[in-house]
Tab-separated table of C-alpha atoms and ligand atoms in Angstrom:
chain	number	residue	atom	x	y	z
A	599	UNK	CA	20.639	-4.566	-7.508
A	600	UNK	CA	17.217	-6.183	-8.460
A	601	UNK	CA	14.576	-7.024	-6.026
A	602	UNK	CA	12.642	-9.606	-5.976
A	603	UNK	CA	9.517	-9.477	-2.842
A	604	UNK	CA	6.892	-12.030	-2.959
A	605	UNK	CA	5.430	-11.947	-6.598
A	606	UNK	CA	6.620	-7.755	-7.342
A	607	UNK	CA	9.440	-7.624	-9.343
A	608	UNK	CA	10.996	-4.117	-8.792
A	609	UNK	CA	14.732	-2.940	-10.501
A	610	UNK	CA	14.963	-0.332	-7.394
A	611	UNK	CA	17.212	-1.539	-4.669
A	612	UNK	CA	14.769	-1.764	-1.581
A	613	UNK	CA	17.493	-2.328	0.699
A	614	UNK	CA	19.363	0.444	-0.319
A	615	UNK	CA	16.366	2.810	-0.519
A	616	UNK	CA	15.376	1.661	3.019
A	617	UNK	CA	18.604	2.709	4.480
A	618	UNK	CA	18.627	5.791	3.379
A	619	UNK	CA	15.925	6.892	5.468
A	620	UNK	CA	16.876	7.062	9.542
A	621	UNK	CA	13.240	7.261	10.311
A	622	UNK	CA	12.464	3.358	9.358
A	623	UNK	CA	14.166	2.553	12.788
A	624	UNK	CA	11.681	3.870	14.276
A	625	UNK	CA	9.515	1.187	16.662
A	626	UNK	CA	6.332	1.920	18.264
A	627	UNK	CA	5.013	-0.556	21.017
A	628	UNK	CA	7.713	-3.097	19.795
A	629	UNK	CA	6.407	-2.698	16.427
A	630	UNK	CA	8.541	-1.493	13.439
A	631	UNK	CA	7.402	2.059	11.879
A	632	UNK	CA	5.450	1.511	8.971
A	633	UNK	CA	5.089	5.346	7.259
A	634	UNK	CA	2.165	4.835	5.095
A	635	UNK	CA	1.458	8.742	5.757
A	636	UNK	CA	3.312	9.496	2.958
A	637	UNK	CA	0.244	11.749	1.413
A	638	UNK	CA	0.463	14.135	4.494
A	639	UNK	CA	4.344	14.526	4.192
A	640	UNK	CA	7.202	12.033	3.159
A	641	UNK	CA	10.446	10.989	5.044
A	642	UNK	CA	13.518	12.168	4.037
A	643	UNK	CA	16.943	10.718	3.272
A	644	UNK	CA	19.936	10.850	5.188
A	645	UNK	CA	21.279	13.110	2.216
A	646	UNK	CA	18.437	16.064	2.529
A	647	UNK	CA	19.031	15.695	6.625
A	648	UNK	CA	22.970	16.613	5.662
A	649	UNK	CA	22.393	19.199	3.187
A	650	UNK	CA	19.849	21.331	5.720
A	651	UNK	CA	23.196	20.830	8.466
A	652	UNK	CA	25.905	21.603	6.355
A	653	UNK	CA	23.914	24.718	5.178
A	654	UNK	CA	23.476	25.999	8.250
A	655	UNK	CA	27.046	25.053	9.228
A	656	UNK	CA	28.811	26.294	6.124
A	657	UNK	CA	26.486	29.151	4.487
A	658	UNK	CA	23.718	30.214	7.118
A	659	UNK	CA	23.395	34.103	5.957
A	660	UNK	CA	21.569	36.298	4.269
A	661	UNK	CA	21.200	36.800	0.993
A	662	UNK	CA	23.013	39.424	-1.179
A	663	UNK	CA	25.785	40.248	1.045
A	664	UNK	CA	29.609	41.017	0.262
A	665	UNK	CA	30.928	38.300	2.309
A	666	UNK	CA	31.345	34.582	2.260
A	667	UNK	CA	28.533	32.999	3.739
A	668	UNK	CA	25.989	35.579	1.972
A	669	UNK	CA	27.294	34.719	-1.654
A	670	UNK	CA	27.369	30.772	-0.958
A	671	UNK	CA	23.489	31.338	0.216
A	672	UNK	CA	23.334	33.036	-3.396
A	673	UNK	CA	25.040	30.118	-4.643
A	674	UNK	CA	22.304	27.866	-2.462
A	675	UNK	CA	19.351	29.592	-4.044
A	676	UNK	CA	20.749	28.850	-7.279
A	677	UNK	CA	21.785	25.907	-7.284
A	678	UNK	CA	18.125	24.730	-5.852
A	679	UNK	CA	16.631	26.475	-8.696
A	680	UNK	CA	18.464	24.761	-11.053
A	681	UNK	CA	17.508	21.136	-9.622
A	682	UNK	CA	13.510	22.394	-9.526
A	683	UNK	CA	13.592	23.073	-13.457
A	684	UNK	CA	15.204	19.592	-14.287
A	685	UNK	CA	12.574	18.726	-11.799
A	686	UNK	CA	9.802	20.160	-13.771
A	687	UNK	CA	11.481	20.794	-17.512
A	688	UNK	CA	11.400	24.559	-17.278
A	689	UNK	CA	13.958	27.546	-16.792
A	690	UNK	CA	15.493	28.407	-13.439
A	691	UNK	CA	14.280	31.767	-13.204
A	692	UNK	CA	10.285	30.263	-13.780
A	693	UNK	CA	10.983	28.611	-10.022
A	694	UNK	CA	9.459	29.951	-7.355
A	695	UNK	CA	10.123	28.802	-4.005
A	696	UNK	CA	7.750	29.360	-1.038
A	697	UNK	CA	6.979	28.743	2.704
A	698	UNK	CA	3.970	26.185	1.336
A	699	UNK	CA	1.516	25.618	-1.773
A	700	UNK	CA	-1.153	27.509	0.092
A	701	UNK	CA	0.806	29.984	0.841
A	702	UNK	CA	2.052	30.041	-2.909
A	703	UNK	CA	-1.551	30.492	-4.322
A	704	UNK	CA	-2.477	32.886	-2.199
A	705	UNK	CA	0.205	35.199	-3.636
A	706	UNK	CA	-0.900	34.081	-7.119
A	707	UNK	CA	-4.787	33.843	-6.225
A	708	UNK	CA	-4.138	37.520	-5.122
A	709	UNK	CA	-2.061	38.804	-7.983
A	710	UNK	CA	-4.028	37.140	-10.779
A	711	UNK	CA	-7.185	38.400	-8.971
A	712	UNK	CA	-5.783	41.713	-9.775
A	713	UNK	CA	-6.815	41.623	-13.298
A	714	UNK	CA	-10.002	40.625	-12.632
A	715	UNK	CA	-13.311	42.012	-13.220
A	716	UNK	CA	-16.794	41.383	-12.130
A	717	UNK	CA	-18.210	38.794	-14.937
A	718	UNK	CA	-15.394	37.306	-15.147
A	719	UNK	CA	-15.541	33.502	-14.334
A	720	UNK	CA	-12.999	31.163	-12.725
A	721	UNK	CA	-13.645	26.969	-12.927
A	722	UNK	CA	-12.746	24.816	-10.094
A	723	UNK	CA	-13.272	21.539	-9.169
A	724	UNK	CA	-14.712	19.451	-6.352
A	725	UNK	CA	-12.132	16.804	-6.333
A	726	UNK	CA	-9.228	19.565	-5.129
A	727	UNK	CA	-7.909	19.860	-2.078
A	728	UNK	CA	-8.658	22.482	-0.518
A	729	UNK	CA	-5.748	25.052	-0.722
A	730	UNK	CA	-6.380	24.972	-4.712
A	731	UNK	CA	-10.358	26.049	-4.093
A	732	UNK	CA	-10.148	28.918	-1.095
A	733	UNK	CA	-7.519	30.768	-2.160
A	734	UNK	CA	-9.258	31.086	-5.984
A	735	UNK	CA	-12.875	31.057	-4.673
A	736	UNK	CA	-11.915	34.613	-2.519
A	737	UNK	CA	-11.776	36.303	-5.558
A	738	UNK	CA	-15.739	36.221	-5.509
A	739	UNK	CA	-14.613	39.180	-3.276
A	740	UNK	CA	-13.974	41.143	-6.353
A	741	UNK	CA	-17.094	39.817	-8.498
A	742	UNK	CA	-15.684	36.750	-10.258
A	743	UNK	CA	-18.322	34.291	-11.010
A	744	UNK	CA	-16.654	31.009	-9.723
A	745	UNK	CA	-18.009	27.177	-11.251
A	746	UNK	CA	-17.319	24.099	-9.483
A	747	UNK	CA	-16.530	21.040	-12.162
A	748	UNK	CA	-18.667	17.419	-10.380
A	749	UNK	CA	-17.002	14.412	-10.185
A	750	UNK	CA	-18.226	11.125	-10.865
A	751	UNK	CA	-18.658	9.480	-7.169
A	752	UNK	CA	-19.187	6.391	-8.592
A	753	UNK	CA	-15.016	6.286	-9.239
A	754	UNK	CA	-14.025	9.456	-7.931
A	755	UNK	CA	-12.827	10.443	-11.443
A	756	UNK	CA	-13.401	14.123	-12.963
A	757	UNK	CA	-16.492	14.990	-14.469
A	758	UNK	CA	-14.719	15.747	-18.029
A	759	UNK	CA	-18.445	16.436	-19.638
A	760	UNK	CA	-19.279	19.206	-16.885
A	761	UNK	CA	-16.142	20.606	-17.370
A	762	UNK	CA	-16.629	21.348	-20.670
A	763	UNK	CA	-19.494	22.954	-19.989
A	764	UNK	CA	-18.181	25.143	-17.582
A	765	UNK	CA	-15.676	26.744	-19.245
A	766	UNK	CA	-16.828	29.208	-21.930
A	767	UNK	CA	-15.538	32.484	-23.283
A	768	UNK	CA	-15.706	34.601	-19.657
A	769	UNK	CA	-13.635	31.615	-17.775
A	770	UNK	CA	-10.090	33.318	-17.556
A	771	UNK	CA	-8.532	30.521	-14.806
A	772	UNK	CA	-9.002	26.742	-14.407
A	773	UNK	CA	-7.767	25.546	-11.206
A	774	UNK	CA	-7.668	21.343	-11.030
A	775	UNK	CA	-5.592	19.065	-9.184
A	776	UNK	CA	-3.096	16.510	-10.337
A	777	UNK	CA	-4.193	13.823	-8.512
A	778	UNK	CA	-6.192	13.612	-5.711
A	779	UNK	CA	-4.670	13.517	-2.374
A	780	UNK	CA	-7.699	11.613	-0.938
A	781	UNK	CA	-8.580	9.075	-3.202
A	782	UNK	CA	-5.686	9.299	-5.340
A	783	UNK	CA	-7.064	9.962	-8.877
A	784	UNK	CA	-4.967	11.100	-11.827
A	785	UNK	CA	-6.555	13.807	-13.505
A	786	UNK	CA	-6.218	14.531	-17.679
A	787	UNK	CA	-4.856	17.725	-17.004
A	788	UNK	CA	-3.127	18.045	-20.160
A	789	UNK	CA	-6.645	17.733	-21.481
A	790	UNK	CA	-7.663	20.649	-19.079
A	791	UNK	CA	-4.750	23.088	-20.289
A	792	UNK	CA	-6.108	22.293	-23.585
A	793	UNK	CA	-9.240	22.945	-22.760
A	794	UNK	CA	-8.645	26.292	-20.918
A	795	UNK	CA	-6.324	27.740	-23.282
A	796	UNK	CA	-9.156	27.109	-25.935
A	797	UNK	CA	-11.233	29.426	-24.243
A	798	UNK	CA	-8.068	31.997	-23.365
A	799	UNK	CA	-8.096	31.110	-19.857
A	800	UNK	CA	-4.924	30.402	-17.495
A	801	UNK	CA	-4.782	26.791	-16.328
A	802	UNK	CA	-3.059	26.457	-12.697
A	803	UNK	CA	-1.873	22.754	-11.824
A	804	UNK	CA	-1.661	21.579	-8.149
A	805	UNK	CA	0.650	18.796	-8.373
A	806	UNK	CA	0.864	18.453	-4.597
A	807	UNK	CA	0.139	14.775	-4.506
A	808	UNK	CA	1.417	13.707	-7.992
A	809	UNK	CA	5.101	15.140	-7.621
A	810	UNK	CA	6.097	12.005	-5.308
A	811	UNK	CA	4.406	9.249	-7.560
A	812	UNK	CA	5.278	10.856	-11.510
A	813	UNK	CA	7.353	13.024	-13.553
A	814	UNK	CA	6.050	16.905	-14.144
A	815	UNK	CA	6.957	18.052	-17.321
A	816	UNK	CA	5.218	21.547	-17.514
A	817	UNK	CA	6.506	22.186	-20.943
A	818	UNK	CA	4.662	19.183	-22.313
A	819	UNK	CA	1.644	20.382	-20.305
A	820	UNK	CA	2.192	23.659	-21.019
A	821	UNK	CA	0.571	24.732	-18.056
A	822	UNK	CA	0.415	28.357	-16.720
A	823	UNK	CA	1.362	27.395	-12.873
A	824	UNK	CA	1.788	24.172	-11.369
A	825	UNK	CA	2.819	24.203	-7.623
A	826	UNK	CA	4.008	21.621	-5.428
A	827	UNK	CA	5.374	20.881	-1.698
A	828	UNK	CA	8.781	19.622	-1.016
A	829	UNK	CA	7.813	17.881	1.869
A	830	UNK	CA	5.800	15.831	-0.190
A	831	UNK	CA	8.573	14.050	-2.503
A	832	UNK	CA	11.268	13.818	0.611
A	833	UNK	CA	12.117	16.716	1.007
A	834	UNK	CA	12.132	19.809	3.700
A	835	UNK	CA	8.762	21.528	4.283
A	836	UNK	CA	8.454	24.012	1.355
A	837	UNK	CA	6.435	25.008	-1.552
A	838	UNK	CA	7.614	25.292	-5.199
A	839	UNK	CA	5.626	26.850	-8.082
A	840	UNK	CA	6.783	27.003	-11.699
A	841	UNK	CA	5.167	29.874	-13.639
A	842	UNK	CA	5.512	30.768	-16.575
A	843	UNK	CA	8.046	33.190	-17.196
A	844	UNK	CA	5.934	35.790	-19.139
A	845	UNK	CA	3.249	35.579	-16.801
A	846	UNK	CA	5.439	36.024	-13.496
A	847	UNK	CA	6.935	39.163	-15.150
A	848	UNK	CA	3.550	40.516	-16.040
A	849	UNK	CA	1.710	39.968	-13.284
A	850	UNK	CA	1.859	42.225	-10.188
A	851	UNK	CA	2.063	40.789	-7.075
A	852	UNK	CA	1.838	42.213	-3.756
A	853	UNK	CA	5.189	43.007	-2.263
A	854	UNK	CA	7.161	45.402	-0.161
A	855	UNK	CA	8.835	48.342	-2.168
A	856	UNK	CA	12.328	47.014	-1.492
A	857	UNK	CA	11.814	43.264	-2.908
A	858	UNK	CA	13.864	43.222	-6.045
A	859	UNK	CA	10.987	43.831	-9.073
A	860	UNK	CA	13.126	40.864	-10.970
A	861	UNK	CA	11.247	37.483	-11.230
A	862	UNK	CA	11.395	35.017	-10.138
A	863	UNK	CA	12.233	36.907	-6.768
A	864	UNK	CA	9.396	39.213	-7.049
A	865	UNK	CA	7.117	36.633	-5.636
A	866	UNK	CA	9.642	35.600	-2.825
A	867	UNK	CA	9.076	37.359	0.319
A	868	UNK	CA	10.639	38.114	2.773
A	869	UNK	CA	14.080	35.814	3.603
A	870	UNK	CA	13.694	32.472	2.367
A	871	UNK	CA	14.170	28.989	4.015
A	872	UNK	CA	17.628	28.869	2.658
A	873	UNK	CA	18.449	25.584	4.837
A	874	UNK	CA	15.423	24.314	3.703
A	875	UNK	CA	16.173	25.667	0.092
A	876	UNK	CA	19.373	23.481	0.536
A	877	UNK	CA	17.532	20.296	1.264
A	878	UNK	CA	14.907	20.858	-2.312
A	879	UNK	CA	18.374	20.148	-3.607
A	880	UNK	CA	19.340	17.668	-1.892
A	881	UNK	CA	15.778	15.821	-2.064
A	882	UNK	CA	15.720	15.892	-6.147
A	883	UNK	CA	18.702	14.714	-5.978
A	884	UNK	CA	17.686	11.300	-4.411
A	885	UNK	CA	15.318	11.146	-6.809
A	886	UNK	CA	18.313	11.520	-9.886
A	887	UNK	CA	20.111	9.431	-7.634
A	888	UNK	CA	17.539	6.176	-7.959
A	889	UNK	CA	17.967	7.263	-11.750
A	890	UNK	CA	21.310	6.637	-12.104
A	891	UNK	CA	21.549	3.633	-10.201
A	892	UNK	CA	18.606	1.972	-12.891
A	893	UNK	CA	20.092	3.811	-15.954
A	894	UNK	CA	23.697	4.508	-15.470
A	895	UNK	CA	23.744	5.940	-18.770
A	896	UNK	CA	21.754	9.004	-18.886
A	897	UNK	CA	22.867	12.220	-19.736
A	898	UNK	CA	21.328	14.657	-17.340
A	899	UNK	CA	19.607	14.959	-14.309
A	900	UNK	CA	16.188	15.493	-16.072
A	901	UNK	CA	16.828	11.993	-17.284
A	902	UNK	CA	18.043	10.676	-14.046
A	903	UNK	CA	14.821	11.855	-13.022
A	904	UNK	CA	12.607	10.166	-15.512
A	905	UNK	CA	14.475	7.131	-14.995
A	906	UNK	CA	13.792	6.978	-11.284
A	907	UNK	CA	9.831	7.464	-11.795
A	908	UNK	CA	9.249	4.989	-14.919
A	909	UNK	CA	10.319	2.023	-11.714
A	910	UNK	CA	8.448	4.305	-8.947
A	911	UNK	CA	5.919	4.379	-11.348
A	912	UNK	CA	6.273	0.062	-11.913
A	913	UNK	CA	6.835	-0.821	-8.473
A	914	UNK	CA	4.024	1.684	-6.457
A	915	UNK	CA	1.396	0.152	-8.472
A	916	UNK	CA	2.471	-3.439	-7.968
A	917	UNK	CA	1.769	-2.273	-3.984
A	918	UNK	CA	-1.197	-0.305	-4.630
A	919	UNK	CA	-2.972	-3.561	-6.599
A	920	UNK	CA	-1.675	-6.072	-3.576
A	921	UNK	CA	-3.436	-3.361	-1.336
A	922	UNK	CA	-6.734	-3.205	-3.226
A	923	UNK	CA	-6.657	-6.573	-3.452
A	924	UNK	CA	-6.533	-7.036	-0.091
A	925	UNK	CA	-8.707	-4.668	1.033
A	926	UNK	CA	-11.840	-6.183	-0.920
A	927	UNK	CA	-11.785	-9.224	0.810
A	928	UNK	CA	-12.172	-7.508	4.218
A	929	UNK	CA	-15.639	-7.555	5.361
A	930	UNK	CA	-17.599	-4.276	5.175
A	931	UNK	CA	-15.092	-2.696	3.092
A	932	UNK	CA	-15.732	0.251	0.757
A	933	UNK	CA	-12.903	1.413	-1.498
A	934	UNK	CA	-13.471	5.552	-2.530
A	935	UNK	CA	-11.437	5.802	-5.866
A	936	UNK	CA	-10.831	3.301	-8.774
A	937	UNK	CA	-10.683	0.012	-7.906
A	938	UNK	CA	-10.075	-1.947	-11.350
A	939	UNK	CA	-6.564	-2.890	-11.610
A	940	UNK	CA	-6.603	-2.565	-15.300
A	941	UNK	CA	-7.220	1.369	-15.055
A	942	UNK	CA	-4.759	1.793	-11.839
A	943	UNK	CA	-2.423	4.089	-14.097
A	944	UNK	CA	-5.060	6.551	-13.691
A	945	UNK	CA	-4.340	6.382	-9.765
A	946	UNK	CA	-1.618	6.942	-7.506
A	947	UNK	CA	-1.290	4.520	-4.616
A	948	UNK	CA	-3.140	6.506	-2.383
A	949	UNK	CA	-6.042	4.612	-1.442
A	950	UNK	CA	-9.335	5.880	0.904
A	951	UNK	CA	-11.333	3.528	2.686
A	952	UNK	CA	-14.252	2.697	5.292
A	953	UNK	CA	-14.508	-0.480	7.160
A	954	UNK	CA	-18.111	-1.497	8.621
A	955	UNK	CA	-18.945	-0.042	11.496
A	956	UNK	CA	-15.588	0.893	12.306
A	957	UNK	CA	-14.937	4.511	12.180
A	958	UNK	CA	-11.646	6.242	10.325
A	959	UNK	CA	-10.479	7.108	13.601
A	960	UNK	CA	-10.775	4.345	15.548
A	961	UNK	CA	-9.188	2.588	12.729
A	962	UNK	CA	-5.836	4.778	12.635
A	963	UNK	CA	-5.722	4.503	16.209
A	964	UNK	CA	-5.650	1.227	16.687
A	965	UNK	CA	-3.033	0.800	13.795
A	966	UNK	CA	-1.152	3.359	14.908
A	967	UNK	CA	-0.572	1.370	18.231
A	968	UNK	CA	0.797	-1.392	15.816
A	969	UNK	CA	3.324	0.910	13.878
A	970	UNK	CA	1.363	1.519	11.121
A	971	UNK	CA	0.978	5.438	10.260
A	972	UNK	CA	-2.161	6.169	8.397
A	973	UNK	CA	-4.537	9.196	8.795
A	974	UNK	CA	-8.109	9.506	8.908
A	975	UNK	CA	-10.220	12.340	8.242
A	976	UNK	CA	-10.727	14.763	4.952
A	977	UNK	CA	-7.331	15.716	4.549
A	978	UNK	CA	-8.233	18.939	3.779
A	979	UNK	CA	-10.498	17.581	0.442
A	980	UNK	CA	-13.336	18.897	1.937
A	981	UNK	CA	-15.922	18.961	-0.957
A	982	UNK	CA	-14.857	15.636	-1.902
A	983	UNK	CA	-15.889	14.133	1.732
A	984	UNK	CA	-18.678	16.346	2.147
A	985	UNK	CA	-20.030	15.278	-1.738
A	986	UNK	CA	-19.382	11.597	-0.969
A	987	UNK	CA	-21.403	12.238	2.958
A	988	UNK	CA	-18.695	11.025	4.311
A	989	UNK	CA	-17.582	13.781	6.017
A	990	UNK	CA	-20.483	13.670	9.191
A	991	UNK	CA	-18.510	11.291	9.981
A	992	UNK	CA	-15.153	10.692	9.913
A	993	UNK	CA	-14.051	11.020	6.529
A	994	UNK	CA	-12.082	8.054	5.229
A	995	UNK	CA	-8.914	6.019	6.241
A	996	UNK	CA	-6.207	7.041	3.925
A	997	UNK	CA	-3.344	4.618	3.506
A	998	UNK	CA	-0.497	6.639	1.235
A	999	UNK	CA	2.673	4.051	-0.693
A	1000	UNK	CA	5.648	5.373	-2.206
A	1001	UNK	CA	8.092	3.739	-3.300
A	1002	UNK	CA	9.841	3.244	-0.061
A	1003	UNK	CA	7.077	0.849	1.157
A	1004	UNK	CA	7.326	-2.717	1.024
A	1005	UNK	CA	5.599	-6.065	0.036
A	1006	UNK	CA	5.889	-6.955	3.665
A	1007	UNK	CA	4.387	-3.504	5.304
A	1008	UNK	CA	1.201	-4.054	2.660
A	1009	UNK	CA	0.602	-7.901	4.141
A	1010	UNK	CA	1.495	-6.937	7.676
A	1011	UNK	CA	-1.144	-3.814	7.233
A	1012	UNK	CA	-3.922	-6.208	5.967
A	1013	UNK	CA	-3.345	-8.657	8.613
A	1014	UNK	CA	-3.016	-6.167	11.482
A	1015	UNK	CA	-6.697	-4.638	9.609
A	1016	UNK	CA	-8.273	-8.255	9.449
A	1017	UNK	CA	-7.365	-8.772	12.928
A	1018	UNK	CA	-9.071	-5.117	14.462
A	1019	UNK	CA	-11.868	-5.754	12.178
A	1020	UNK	CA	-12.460	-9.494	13.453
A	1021	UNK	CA	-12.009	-8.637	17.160
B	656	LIG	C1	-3.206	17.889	-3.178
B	656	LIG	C2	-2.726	18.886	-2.177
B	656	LIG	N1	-2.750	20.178	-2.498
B	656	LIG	C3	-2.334	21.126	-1.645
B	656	LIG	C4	-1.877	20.807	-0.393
B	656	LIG	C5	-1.405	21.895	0.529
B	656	LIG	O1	-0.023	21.883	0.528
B	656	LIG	P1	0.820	22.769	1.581
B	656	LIG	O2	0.763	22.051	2.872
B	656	LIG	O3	2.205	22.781	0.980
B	656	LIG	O4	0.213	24.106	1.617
B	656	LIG	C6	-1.839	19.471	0.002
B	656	LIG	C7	-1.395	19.091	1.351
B	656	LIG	O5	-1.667	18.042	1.848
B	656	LIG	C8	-2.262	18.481	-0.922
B	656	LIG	O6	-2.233	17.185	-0.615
């Protein structure tokens, strides 16, 4: 069913959507819940919520086990795989699942470090959070030379230029973000595979923030790695990486002696989140769901998929421009990111801004009293604030869309803003 709000057109069904999630009747102070927190962790439909329960009603065991409950955990695992390919276009057993995407690199940061050598150079970037910069930059530990790639402050985009120059014949890993969770840039990173892989070096994709607001399609990349968080595209609190499937059986990563050696389960450690496991499902399948409600027609879930994001895609930066929009006309108002409508498809809807006088804090506070959920701070994108001096103090206020997010929570935001800016 078409929707129609204010002057955005959108084919998803808003009312539908909304329903799905039990957390929109939430109220604070009299105030309907407005989630624009999305960035720091989505809500989740009513359908992941049932598939966590009916695991842990139906299946809760361990894995491997001659019984019942043990072989539909098997059949948990692998059916969760399965949905995490279509979600990124590769094979099941390149699906890694983890407790988080720090955690994840780590283990890979650790493994890859392994064959290492002092000289050896690794290329990072200053526009990454920070769990795709630590875990790479420890490997200094071992000798590796590491080069940080600039941005351009002036739109928060990747310096492309100095990261061509940082890359030569020694670099043998390029780490670089998706899209920033701060100020929501899209990065080329098809251009930076291309780029490392010139020079023989692996290229490792955090597509943290991206995964809620566009499709992955690591075959078309042809990334190495790309890792993302569950919790992040409405679903349980997880991590997923996709490897490649020569490199996960090559590489040697640290793991007790009686770990199966077979990959994917190599990297797993340990017992799993299998309820959680149960809810990646269930969470990717929402996302196939809005698919096949735009596009009854398709084929597959991969399709379902794609479906759902080219309107997520439509409709999240119809919001993000009435945001923008709004937020330039507010006295004092600085906008971190790009700002020209006509280049917003290199953006997400994730937008970082400082008011005046008013700090980030204060700011979030005082919305948060009205229902509206934004956070303030670095967000973990510490070079980014500390590059931009924003970080002495306070960071930025970050105001995250998805698709879940109305017309009406934008205009209500901007008025509840004008009004604690005015008073
Ligand atoms: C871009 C980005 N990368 C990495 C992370 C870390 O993810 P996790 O909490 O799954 O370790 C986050 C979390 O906010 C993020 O936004």
């Amino acid at each position: 069913m078409p929707t129609t709000q204010d002057d955005i057109a959108t084919k998803l069904d808003l009312p539908w959507i909304r329903s799905q999630f039990p957390s929109f009747a939430e109220k604070v102070n009299g105030y309907p819940a407005a989630y624009l927190d999305g960035p720091g962790g989505t809500q989740v439909p009513q359908s992941v919520i049932d598939a966590i329960s009916h695991y842990l009603k139906h299946s809760n065991a361990n894995t491997c086990g001659a019984y019942a409950t043990s072989l539909r955990t098997n059949e948990t695992i692998a059916a969760a795989r399965s949905a995490m390919a279509d979600f990124f276009n590769s094979d099941s057993d390149e699906v890694v699942f983890g407790f988080n995407m720090t955690s994840l690199t780590y283990a890979m940061s650790r493994a890859i470090g392994r064959e290492l050598a002092h000289g050896d150079e690794i290329v990072l970037t200053l526009l990454d959070h920070d769990a795709n910069f630590s875990p790479w930059k420890a490997l200094e530990e071992c000798g590796v030379t590491v080069r940080q790639v600039a941005f351009n402050a002036a739109d928060c985009t990747l310096d492309m230029n100095d990261l061509a120059g940082k890359i030569n014949s020694r670099t043998k890993l390029v780490a670089v973000g998706y899209a920033s969770n701060a100020v929501g840039t899209i990065n080329d990173v098809r251009e930076v595979v291309r780029r490392a892989h010139a020079a023989g070096a692996l290229a490792y994709i955090d597509a943290v923030h991206y995964a809620p607001h566009g499709p992955i399609d690591v075959r078309a990349l042809d990334c190495d790695f790309l890792v993302c968080s569950s919790y992040k595209f409405f679903g349980p609190h997880m991590g997923v990486l996709y490897g490649k499937r020569a490199h996960l059986r090559r590489l040697q990563p640290y793991k007790v002696r009686a770990n199966t050696n077979d990959s994917p389960n190599r990297w797993e450690w340990g017992t799993l989140n299998h309820e959680g496991i149960a809810g990646i499902t269930a969470c990717v399948e929402y996302i196939a769901g809005l698919g096949r409600q735009l596009k009854p027609a398709v084929k597959t879930r991969r399709e379902a998929i794609l479906a759902a994001y080219d309107e997520i895609v439509r409709y999240e930066r119809g919001l993000c421009d009435r945001l923008i929009a709004g937020l330039k006309t507010l006295q004092g108002s600085k906008i971190y990111g790009i700002s020209d409508p006509k280049r917003f498809e290199h953006r997400c809807p994730t937008i970082a801004v400082r008011i005046g006088r008013h700090s980030p804090l204060e700011l979030a506070t005082k919305l948060g009293e009205r229902g509206f959920f934004t956070w303030d701070g670095n967000y973990y994108a510490l070079n980014l604030t500390e590059q931009l001096d924003v970080e002495k103090d306070g960071g930025f206020l970050r105001i995250g869309l998805f698709h879940y997010n109305t017309v009406q929570e934008v205009d209500r935001l901007l008025a509840a803003l004008r009004e604690i800016v005015a008073a």
